[in-house]
Amino acid sequence: KKIFLSTFLACGLVACGGGSSSGGDAINQGEKLPVQEVNNSPVASNVGITDVNGGATWAGDELVGSYTYSDAEGDVEGTTVTRWLVDGVEVATGDRYVSTKAEAGKSLIFEVTPIAVAGSITGKASVSQSFEIKRDLAFFTAGTLDRRSNIFVTDGTEAGTINLDVITNGPIGSKPVQVGDKWFFAIYDNDSFKMRLAETDGTPAGTKIFSEGPELNAPYEMTEFKGKLYFAGRDAAHGSELWVVDDTGARLFKDIDVSPNGGIPRNFTVVGDQMFFTAYLSYTGDELWVTNGDNSNDGTHLVKDFTQNNASANFGDLYSFNDKLYVVEAERLWVSDGTDAGTKQLNSELRPWRADNFITLNDHFYFTDSSISRNRSVWVSDGLTARPLHHSQKKNNHSINDLAIFNEKVYFISNNQLYEATADVAKKVELGELSVKVNGYTYLVALKDKLLFDASLADESNFELFQYDGAQVSLVKDITGDSSSSYPQQLILLNNEVLFRADDRMSGRELWKTDGSEAGTVLLKDIYRGLKGSWLNLRLGEKLDF
């Protein structure tokens, strides 16, 4: 709105000389001052944050900031400034942000400073409601005082390490999958004597087993896709087929094959707005499929029949890279966009046998070739070509079973040696003056500016937790305090700390954590009192190393 101001000045005659007056000396009466225009600043309102995954804001979630722009004069919006602040410190600009695990437990806000293209162009900053980035959770099994195996959840604190009061006579067959504010996993139901789907919100009261519905098939495949849980379930009417959990509960999503065994879907891998998997048809065998979330034949269908007959293809792991699927089948690395015509072989002079342990660093992905009958190797690809970086000794029978990223390089264990790799070369790491020994079961976890791993001294004594800073290796902590070993194992990263199990010779194998310092390496929870320990398993769904 424009406001016009005018001021009328009282005026009089000015005496001059003998009191005579002159018209030229008079001040004009009723003269208007210049017009002053007032323009209101733009306003940002309804500033908010939406979690793409729905529900609470967890570390690692993608967040979208939103607001409403308005201007009293109708001035068009210009380049409005949007910022994300964690504990008051700017961490990003723009309207999207992916929270990090290092920010768990901190406060997040979305700030908007509206800017117009004309008039009073800059408005006041407005902020969203403050959100706490929830600490991530890890699930594990452990033996309790009655020696029964229970499911636990932890956020890395003693108070936040909770027994969910779910007893299982067998292991959890899969790592719990988060969908919104719930996690789903496969568990042996002692009442029905079958593997069943279970869910939890991280509390005992919010944990339940789906006693009705399908039995879960090994290897208990499940994944989150477009805010829903997809899993392989078996019932008497359909065999093993593709099921989904949505707001209505668990229901059959797609009856792929009408044979008694069903389509046996597995290897679920989300790639952009598609989910790939392998499934069986009686006239194609086990082949590559895809879905966009629509269970019609157009939305969920066969991608490619690799064998071109009813024999099954031989797949390794499936992997997402640059919004395309990569998979090794019959000693050939393939890339797929979800169509038959768009599924092609990569250029490679050598052929990997079976791909596992995929990991992405910058514009390349890495994987291991872990065939039992051949020497193990590490490969690299830019998505167009693929080649081996490292071959272990043919006589060596252990797997290269763990790839980790540290200092912009990929690290792995081969031939009982630590190696580092770039896209060009892999070479053995010189660990400095302290001589330690690692093996094929060693776990590698990057924590801040260190690479943590379990190892022993060269004489195979004092098996403890060590760290590598890029130049040399050092002991994190001698947990037992003497020459005996604590055997730290199953390292996992959680909320900017590393959890592991170890035996301090007083509590048995129990749950420990470290921030990378000696003082910060402590017993997190003594679950089973006594020397035997709880023998917990932190890596659910993986092959145990004891």
Coordinates of N, CA and C in Angstrom, one line a residue, residues 236-415:
A236 N -0.1 -71.5 2.5 CA -0.6 -72.7 1.8 C -1.2 -72.5 0.4
A237 N -1.8 -71.3 0.2 CA -2.5 -71.1 -1.0 C -1.6 -70.6 -2.1
H238 N -0.4 -70.0 -1.8 CA 0.4 -69.4 -2.9 C 1.8 -69.8 -2.9
G239 N 2.3 -70.5 -1.9 CA 3.7 -70.8 -1.9 C 4.5 -69.6 -1.4
S240 N 5.7 -69.4 -1.8 CA 6.5 -68.3 -1.5 C 6.3 -67.2 -2.5
E241 N 5.8 -66.0 -2.0 CA 5.5 -64.9 -3.0 C 5.8 -63.6 -2.3
L242 N 5.6 -62.5 -3.1 CA 5.9 -61.2 -2.7 C 4.8 -60.6 -1.9
W243 N 5.0 -60.2 -0.6 CA 4.1 -59.6 0.3 C 4.5 -58.2 0.6
V244 N 3.5 -57.4 1.1 CA 3.8 -56.0 1.5 C 3.1 -55.7 2.8
V245 N 3.6 -54.8 3.6 CA 3.0 -54.3 4.8 C 2.8 -52.8 4.6
D246 N 1.5 -52.4 4.7 CA 1.1 -51.0 4.6 C 0.2 -50.7 5.7
D247 N -0.6 -49.6 5.5 CA -1.5 -49.2 6.6 C -2.6 -50.2 6.9
T248 N -2.8 -51.1 6.0 CA -3.9 -52.1 6.2 C -3.4 -53.4 6.8
G249 N -2.0 -53.5 7.0 CA -1.4 -54.7 7.5 C -0.7 -55.4 6.5
A250 N -0.4 -56.7 6.7 CA 0.4 -57.6 5.7 C -0.6 -58.2 4.7
R251 N -0.3 -58.1 3.4 CA -1.1 -58.6 2.4 C -0.3 -59.1 1.2
L252 N -0.8 -60.0 0.5 CA -0.1 -60.5 -0.7 C -0.1 -59.4 -1.8
F253 N 1.1 -59.1 -2.3 CA 1.3 -58.1 -3.2 C 1.3 -58.6 -4.7
K254 N 2.0 -59.7 -4.9 CA 2.0 -60.3 -6.3 C 2.2 -61.8 -6.2
D255 N 1.2 -62.5 -6.8 CA 1.4 -63.9 -7.0 C 2.1 -64.2 -8.3
I256 N 3.4 -64.4 -8.2 CA 4.3 -64.4 -9.4 C 4.1 -65.7 -10.2
D257 N 4.2 -66.8 -9.5 CA 4.1 -68.1 -10.1 C 3.0 -69.0 -9.5
V258 N 2.2 -69.7 -10.2 CA 1.1 -70.4 -9.7 C 1.5 -71.8 -9.2
S259 N 2.7 -72.2 -9.4 CA 3.1 -73.5 -8.9 C 3.1 -73.5 -7.4
P260 N 3.1 -74.7 -6.8 CA 3.0 -74.8 -5.3 C 4.1 -74.1 -4.6
N261 N 5.3 -74.0 -5.2 CA 6.4 -73.4 -4.5 C 6.3 -71.9 -4.6
G262 N 5.6 -71.3 -5.6 CA 5.5 -69.9 -5.8 C 6.7 -69.3 -6.6
G263 N 6.8 -68.0 -6.6 CA 7.9 -67.3 -7.3 C 9.2 -67.2 -6.5
I264 N 9.1 -67.4 -5.2 CA 10.3 -67.4 -4.3 C 11.1 -66.1 -4.6
P265 N 10.6 -64.9 -4.4 CA 11.3 -63.7 -4.6 C 12.4 -63.5 -3.6
R266 N 13.5 -62.9 -4.0 CA 14.6 -62.6 -3.1 C 15.5 -61.5 -3.7
N267 N 16.6 -61.2 -3.0 CA 17.5 -60.2 -3.5 C 16.9 -58.8 -3.7
F268 N 16.0 -58.4 -2.8 CA 15.4 -57.1 -3.0 C 16.4 -55.9 -3.0
T269 N 16.4 -55.1 -4.0 CA 17.3 -54.0 -4.1 C 16.6 -52.8 -4.7
V270 N 16.6 -51.7 -3.9 CA 15.9 -50.5 -4.4 C 16.9 -49.6 -5.2
V271 N 16.4 -49.2 -6.4 CA 17.2 -48.4 -7.3 C 16.3 -47.3 -7.8
G272 N 16.5 -46.1 -7.2 CA 15.7 -44.9 -7.5 C 14.2 -45.2 -7.2
D273 N 13.4 -45.1 -8.2 CA 11.9 -45.3 -7.9 C 11.5 -46.7 -8.3
Q274 N 12.5 -47.7 -8.4 CA 12.2 -49.1 -8.7 C 12.8 -50.0 -7.7
M275 N 12.2 -51.2 -7.6 CA 12.8 -52.2 -6.7 C 13.0 -53.4 -7.6
F276 N 14.3 -53.9 -7.7 CA 14.6 -55.1 -8.4 C 14.6 -56.3 -7.4
F277 N 14.4 -57.4 -8.0 CA 14.5 -58.7 -7.2 C 14.6 -59.8 -8.2
T278 N 15.0 -61.0 -7.7 CA 15.0 -62.2 -8.5 C 13.8 -63.0 -8.2
A279 N 13.2 -63.7 -9.1 CA 12.0 -64.5 -8.9 C 11.9 -65.7 -9.9
Y280 N 11.1 -66.6 -9.6 CA 11.0 -67.9 -10.4 C 9.7 -68.0 -11.1
L281 N 9.8 -68.3 -12.4 CA 8.6 -68.8 -13.2 C 9.0 -70.1 -13.8
S282 N 7.9 -71.0 -13.9 CA 8.2 -72.3 -14.3 C 8.8 -72.4 -15.7
Y283 N 8.5 -71.4 -16.5 CA 8.9 -71.4 -17.9 C 10.2 -70.5 -18.2
T284 N 10.7 -69.8 -17.1 CA 11.9 -69.1 -17.3 C 13.0 -69.4 -16.3
G285 N 12.6 -70.1 -15.2 CA 13.5 -70.3 -14.1 C 13.6 -69.1 -13.3
D286 N 14.7 -69.0 -12.5 CA 14.9 -67.8 -11.6 C 15.6 -66.7 -12.4
E287 N 14.9 -65.6 -12.5 CA 15.4 -64.5 -13.4 C 15.2 -63.1 -12.7
L288 N 15.6 -62.1 -13.4 CA 15.6 -60.7 -12.8 C 14.2 -60.1 -13.1
W289 N 13.6 -59.5 -12.0 CA 12.3 -58.8 -12.0 C 12.5 -57.4 -11.5
V290 N 11.4 -56.6 -11.7 CA 11.4 -55.2 -11.2 C 9.9 -54.8 -10.9
T291 N 9.8 -53.9 -9.9 CA 8.5 -53.3 -9.6 C 8.6 -51.9 -9.4
N292 N 7.6 -51.1 -9.7 CA 7.5 -49.7 -9.4 C 6.5 -49.4 -8.2
G293 N 6.0 -50.5 -7.6 CA 5.1 -50.4 -6.5 C 3.7 -50.6 -6.9
D294 N 3.5 -50.8 -8.2 CA 2.1 -51.2 -8.8 C 2.2 -52.7 -9.1
N295 N 1.2 -53.4 -8.5 CA 1.2 -54.9 -8.7 C 0.6 -55.4 -9.9
S296 N 0.3 -54.5 -10.9 CA -0.2 -55.0 -12.2 C 1.0 -55.6 -13.0
N297 N 0.6 -56.3 -14.1 CA 1.7 -56.9 -14.9 C 2.6 -55.8 -15.5
D298 N 2.1 -54.6 -15.7 CA 2.9 -53.5 -16.2 C 3.9 -53.0 -15.1
G299 N 3.4 -52.9 -13.9 CA 4.2 -52.4 -12.8 C 5.1 -53.3 -12.2
T300 N 4.8 -54.6 -12.2 CA 5.7 -55.6 -11.7 C 5.9 -56.7 -12.7
H301 N 7.1 -56.9 -13.2 CA 7.3 -57.8 -14.4 C 8.7 -58.3 -14.5
L302 N 8.9 -59.3 -15.3 CA 10.2 -59.8 -15.7 C 11.0 -58.8 -16.4
V303 N 12.3 -58.6 -16.0 CA 13.2 -57.7 -16.7 C 13.9 -58.4 -17.9
K304 N 14.5 -59.5 -17.6 CA 15.3 -60.2 -18.6 C 15.4 -61.7 -18.2
D305 N 15.2 -62.5 -19.2 CA 15.4 -63.9 -19.1 C 16.9 -64.2 -19.6
F306 N 17.8 -64.3 -18.7 CA 19.2 -64.4 -19.0 C 19.5 -65.7 -19.7
T307 N 18.9 -66.8 -19.3 CA 19.2 -68.1 -19.9 C 18.4 -68.4 -21.1
Q308 N 17.3 -67.7 -21.4 CA 16.4 -67.9 -22.5 C 15.8 -69.3 -22.6
N309 N 15.6 -69.9 -21.4 CA 14.9 -71.2 -21.3 C 14.4 -71.3 -19.9
N310 N 14.0 -72.5 -19.5 CA 13.5 -72.6 -18.1 C 14.5 -72.9 -17.1
A311 N 15.8 -72.9 -17.5 CA 16.9 -73.0 -16.5 C 17.1 -71.6 -15.8
S312 N 17.5 -71.7 -14.5 CA 17.6 -70.5 -13.7 C 19.0 -69.8 -13.9
A313 N 18.9 -68.5 -13.9 CA 20.2 -67.7 -13.9 C 20.9 -67.9 -12.6
N314 N 22.2 -67.6 -12.6 CA 23.0 -67.7 -11.4 C 23.5 -66.3 -11.0
F315 N 22.8 -65.7 -10.0 CA 23.1 -64.4 -9.6 C 24.0 -64.3 -8.4
G316 N 24.8 -63.2 -8.4 CA 25.4 -62.7 -7.2 C 24.6 -61.7 -6.5
D317 N 25.2 -60.8 -5.7 CA 24.4 -59.8 -5.1 C 24.0 -58.7 -6.1
L318 N 22.8 -58.0 -5.8 CA 22.4 -56.9 -6.7 C 22.8 -55.6 -6.0
Y319 N 23.1 -54.6 -6.8 CA 23.6 -53.3 -6.2 C 23.1 -52.1 -7.0
S320 N 22.8 -51.0 -6.3 CA 22.4 -49.8 -6.9 C 23.5 -48.8 -7.0
F321 N 23.7 -48.3 -8.2 CA 24.8 -47.3 -8.4 C 24.3 -46.3 -9.5
N322 N 24.3 -45.0 -9.2 CA 23.9 -44.0 -10.2 C 22.6 -44.3 -10.8
D323 N 21.6 -44.7 -10.0 CA 20.2 -45.0 -10.4 C 20.1 -46.1 -11.4
K324 N 21.0 -47.1 -11.4 CA 20.9 -48.3 -12.2 C 21.3 -49.5 -11.4
L325 N 20.9 -50.6 -11.8 CA 21.2 -51.9 -11.1 C 22.4 -52.5 -11.7
Y326 N 23.3 -53.1 -10.9 CA 24.4 -53.8 -11.3 C 24.4 -55.2 -10.6
V327 N 24.7 -56.2 -11.4 CA 24.6 -57.6 -10.9 C 25.5 -58.5 -11.7
V328 N 26.1 -59.4 -11.1 CA 26.9 -60.4 -11.8 C 26.1 -61.7 -12.0
E329 N 26.0 -62.1 -13.2 CA 25.3 -63.3 -13.6 C 26.1 -64.1 -14.5
A330 N 26.4 -65.4 -14.2 CA 27.2 -66.3 -15.0 C 28.5 -65.7 -15.5
E331 N 29.2 -65.2 -14.5 CA 30.6 -64.6 -14.7 C 30.6 -63.4 -15.6
R332 N 29.5 -62.7 -15.7 CA 29.4 -61.4 -16.4 C 28.7 -60.3 -15.6
L333 N 29.3 -59.1 -15.6 CA 28.7 -58.0 -14.9 C 27.8 -57.3 -15.8
W334 N 26.5 -57.1 -15.3 CA 25.4 -56.5 -16.1 C 25.0 -55.2 -15.4
V335 N 24.4 -54.3 -16.3 CA 23.8 -53.1 -15.8 C 22.4 -53.0 -16.4
S336 N 21.4 -52.6 -15.6 CA 20.0 -52.6 -16.0 C 19.3 -51.3 -15.6
D337 N 18.5 -50.8 -16.5 CA 17.6 -49.7 -16.1 C 16.2 -50.1 -15.9
G338 N 15.9 -51.5 -15.8 CA 14.6 -52.0 -15.6 C 13.9 -52.5 -16.8
T339 N 14.6 -52.4 -18.0 CA 14.0 -52.9 -19.2 C 14.9 -53.9 -19.8
D340 N 14.3 -54.8 -20.7 CA 15.1 -55.8 -21.3 C 16.2 -55.2 -22.2
A341 N 15.7 -54.2 -23.0 CA 16.7 -53.5 -23.9 C 17.7 -52.7 -23.2
G342 N 17.4 -52.3 -22.0 CA 18.4 -51.5 -21.2 C 19.2 -52.3 -20.2
T343 N 19.2 -53.7 -20.4 CA 20.0 -54.6 -19.6 C 21.1 -55.1 -20.4
K344 N 22.4 -54.6 -20.1 CA 23.5 -54.9 -21.0 C 24.7 -55.3 -20.2
Q345 N 25.7 -56.0 -20.8 CA 26.9 -56.4 -20.2 C 27.9 -55.2 -20.1
L346 N 28.6 -55.1 -19.1 CA 29.7 -54.1 -19.0 C 30.9 -54.6 -19.7
N347 N 31.7 -53.7 -20.2 CA 32.9 -54.0 -20.9 C 34.0 -54.5 -19.9
S348 N 34.4 -55.7 -19.9 CA 35.4 -56.3 -19.0 C 36.1 -57.4 -19.7
E349 N 37.5 -57.3 -19.7 CA 38.3 -58.4 -20.3 C 38.2 -59.6 -19.4
L350 N 38.3 -59.4 -18.1 CA 38.2 -60.5 -17.1 C 36.8 -60.6 -16.6
R351 N 36.4 -61.7 -16.1 CA 35.1 -62.0 -15.6 C 35.0 -62.3 -14.1
P352 N 34.3 -61.5 -13.3 CA 34.1 -61.9 -11.9 C 33.2 -63.1 -11.8
W353 N 33.4 -63.9 -10.8 CA 32.6 -65.1 -10.7 C 31.3 -64.8 -9.9
R354 N 31.4 -64.1 -8.8 CA 30.2 -63.8 -8.0 C 30.5 -62.6 -7.1
A355 N 29.7 -61.6 -7.3 CA 29.9 -60.3 -6.7 C 29.3 -60.2 -5.3
D356 N 30.1 -59.7 -4.3 CA 29.6 -59.5 -2.9 C 30.2 -58.2 -2.4
N357 N 29.7 -57.8 -1.2 CA 30.3 -56.7 -0.5 C 30.5 -55.4 -1.3
F358 N 29.4 -55.0 -2.0 CA 29.5 -53.8 -2.8 C 29.7 -52.5 -1.9
I359 N 30.4 -51.5 -2.4 CA 30.5 -50.3 -1.6 C 30.9 -49.2 -2.7
T360 N 30.4 -48.0 -2.4 CA 30.6 -46.9 -3.4 C 31.5 -45.8 -2.7
L361 N 32.5 -45.3 -3.5 CA 33.3 -44.2 -3.1 C 33.4 -43.3 -4.3
N362 N 32.9 -42.1 -4.1 CA 32.9 -41.1 -5.2 C 32.3 -41.6 -6.4
D363 N 33.0 -41.6 -7.6 CA 32.3 -42.0 -8.8 C 32.7 -43.4 -9.3
H364 N 33.0 -44.3 -8.3 CA 33.3 -45.7 -8.6 C 32.6 -46.6 -7.5
F365 N 32.3 -47.8 -7.9 CA 31.9 -48.8 -6.8 C 32.9 -50.0 -6.9
Y366 N 33.0 -50.6 -5.7 CA 33.9 -51.7 -5.5 C 33.2 -52.9 -5.0
F367 N 33.7 -54.1 -5.3 CA 33.1 -55.3 -4.8 C 34.1 -56.4 -4.7
T368 N 33.7 -57.5 -4.0 CA 34.6 -58.6 -3.9 C 34.1 -59.8 -4.8
D369 N 35.0 -60.5 -5.4 CA 34.6 -61.8 -6.1 C 35.0 -62.9 -5.1
S370 N 33.9 -63.5 -4.6 CA 34.1 -64.5 -3.5 C 33.7 -65.9 -3.8
S371 N 34.0 -66.4 -5.0 CA 33.8 -67.7 -5.3 C 34.6 -68.7 -4.5
I372 N 34.0 -69.8 -4.0 CA 34.7 -70.7 -3.2 C 35.9 -71.4 -3.9
S373 N 35.7 -71.7 -5.2 CA 36.6 -72.5 -6.0 C 37.8 -71.7 -6.6
R374 N 37.7 -70.4 -6.5 CA 38.7 -69.6 -7.1 C 39.4 -68.6 -6.1
N375 N 40.5 -68.0 -6.5 CA 41.2 -67.1 -5.7 C 40.3 -65.8 -5.5
R376 N 40.3 -65.2 -4.4 CA 39.5 -64.1 -4.1 C 40.1 -62.8 -4.7
S377 N 39.2 -61.8 -5.0 CA 39.7 -60.6 -5.6 C 38.8 -59.4 -5.2
V378 N 39.3 -58.2 -5.4 CA 38.6 -57.0 -5.3 C 38.5 -56.3 -6.6
W379 N 37.3 -55.8 -7.0 CA 37.1 -55.2 -8.3 C 36.6 -53.8 -8.1
V380 N 36.8 -53.0 -9.2 CA 36.3 -51.6 -9.3 C 35.6 -51.4 -10.6
S381 N 34.6 -50.5 -10.6 CA 33.9 -50.2 -11.8 C 33.5 -48.7 -11.7
D382 N 33.4 -48.1 -12.9 CA 32.9 -46.7 -13.0 C 31.5 -46.7 -13.6
G383 N 30.9 -47.9 -13.7 CA 29.6 -48.1 -14.2 C 29.6 -48.4 -15.7
L384 N 30.7 -48.3 -16.3 CA 30.8 -48.6 -17.8 C 31.8 -49.8 -18.0
T385 N 32.9 -49.8 -17.3 CA 33.8 -50.9 -17.4 C 34.1 -51.4 -16.0
A386 N 34.7 -52.6 -15.9 CA 35.0 -53.2 -14.6 C 36.4 -54.0 -14.7
R387 N 37.1 -53.9 -13.7 CA 38.4 -54.6 -13.7 C 38.8 -55.0 -12.3
P388 N 39.6 -56.0 -12.1 CA 40.1 -56.4 -10.8 C 41.3 -55.5 -10.3
L389 N 41.2 -55.2 -9.0 CA 42.3 -54.4 -8.4 C 43.3 -55.2 -7.7
H390 N 42.8 -56.4 -7.1 CA 43.7 -57.2 -6.3 C 43.2 -58.6 -6.3
H391 N 44.2 -59.5 -6.4 CA 43.9 -61.0 -6.3 C 44.7 -61.5 -5.1
S392 N 43.9 -62.2 -4.2 CA 44.6 -62.9 -3.1 C 45.3 -64.1 -3.6
Q393 N 46.1 -64.7 -2.7 CA 46.8 -66.0 -3.1 C 45.8 -67.1 -3.4
K394 N 46.1 -67.9 -4.4 CA 45.2 -68.9 -4.8 C 45.1 -70.0 -3.7
K395 N 46.1 -70.2 -2.9 CA 46.1 -71.2 -1.9 C 45.4 -70.7 -0.6
N396 N 45.1 -69.4 -0.6 CA 44.4 -68.8 0.6 C 42.9 -69.1 0.5
N397 N 42.4 -69.7 1.6 CA 41.0 -70.1 1.6 C 40.1 -69.1 2.2
H398 N 40.6 -68.1 2.9 CA 39.7 -67.2 3.6 C 39.0 -66.2 2.6
S399 N 37.9 -65.6 3.0 CA 37.2 -64.6 2.1 C 37.8 -63.2 2.4
I400 N 37.7 -62.4 1.4 CA 37.8 -61.0 1.6 C 36.4 -60.5 1.9
N401 N 36.1 -60.4 3.1 CA 34.6 -60.3 3.5 C 34.2 -59.0 4.1
D402 N 35.1 -58.0 3.9 CA 34.7 -56.7 4.5 C 35.4 -55.6 3.8
L403 N 34.7 -54.6 3.2 CA 35.3 -53.4 2.6 C 34.8 -52.2 3.4
A404 N 35.8 -51.3 3.7 CA 35.4 -50.1 4.5 C 36.1 -48.9 3.8
I405 N 35.4 -47.7 4.0 CA 35.9 -46.5 3.4 C 36.6 -45.7 4.5
F406 N 37.8 -45.2 4.3 CA 38.5 -44.4 5.2 C 39.5 -43.5 4.5
N407 N 39.5 -42.2 4.8 CA 40.5 -41.3 4.1 C 40.4 -41.4 2.6
E408 N 39.2 -41.4 2.1 CA 38.9 -41.4 0.7 C 39.6 -42.6 0.0
K409 N 39.7 -43.7 0.7 CA 40.3 -45.0 0.1 C 39.4 -46.1 0.6
V410 N 39.5 -47.3 -0.1 CA 38.8 -48.5 0.3 C 39.8 -49.4 1.0
Y411 N 39.4 -49.9 2.1 CA 40.3 -50.8 2.9 C 39.7 -52.2 3.0
F412 N 40.6 -53.2 3.0 CA 40.1 -54.6 3.1 C 41.3 -55.5 3.6
I413 N 40.9 -56.7 4.1 CA 41.9 -57.6 4.6 C 42.0 -58.7 3.5
S414 N 43.3 -59.0 3.2 CA 43.6 -60.1 2.2 C 44.9 -60.8 2.6
N415 N 44.9 -62.1 2.6 CA 46.2 -62.8 3.0 C 46.7 -62.3 4.3

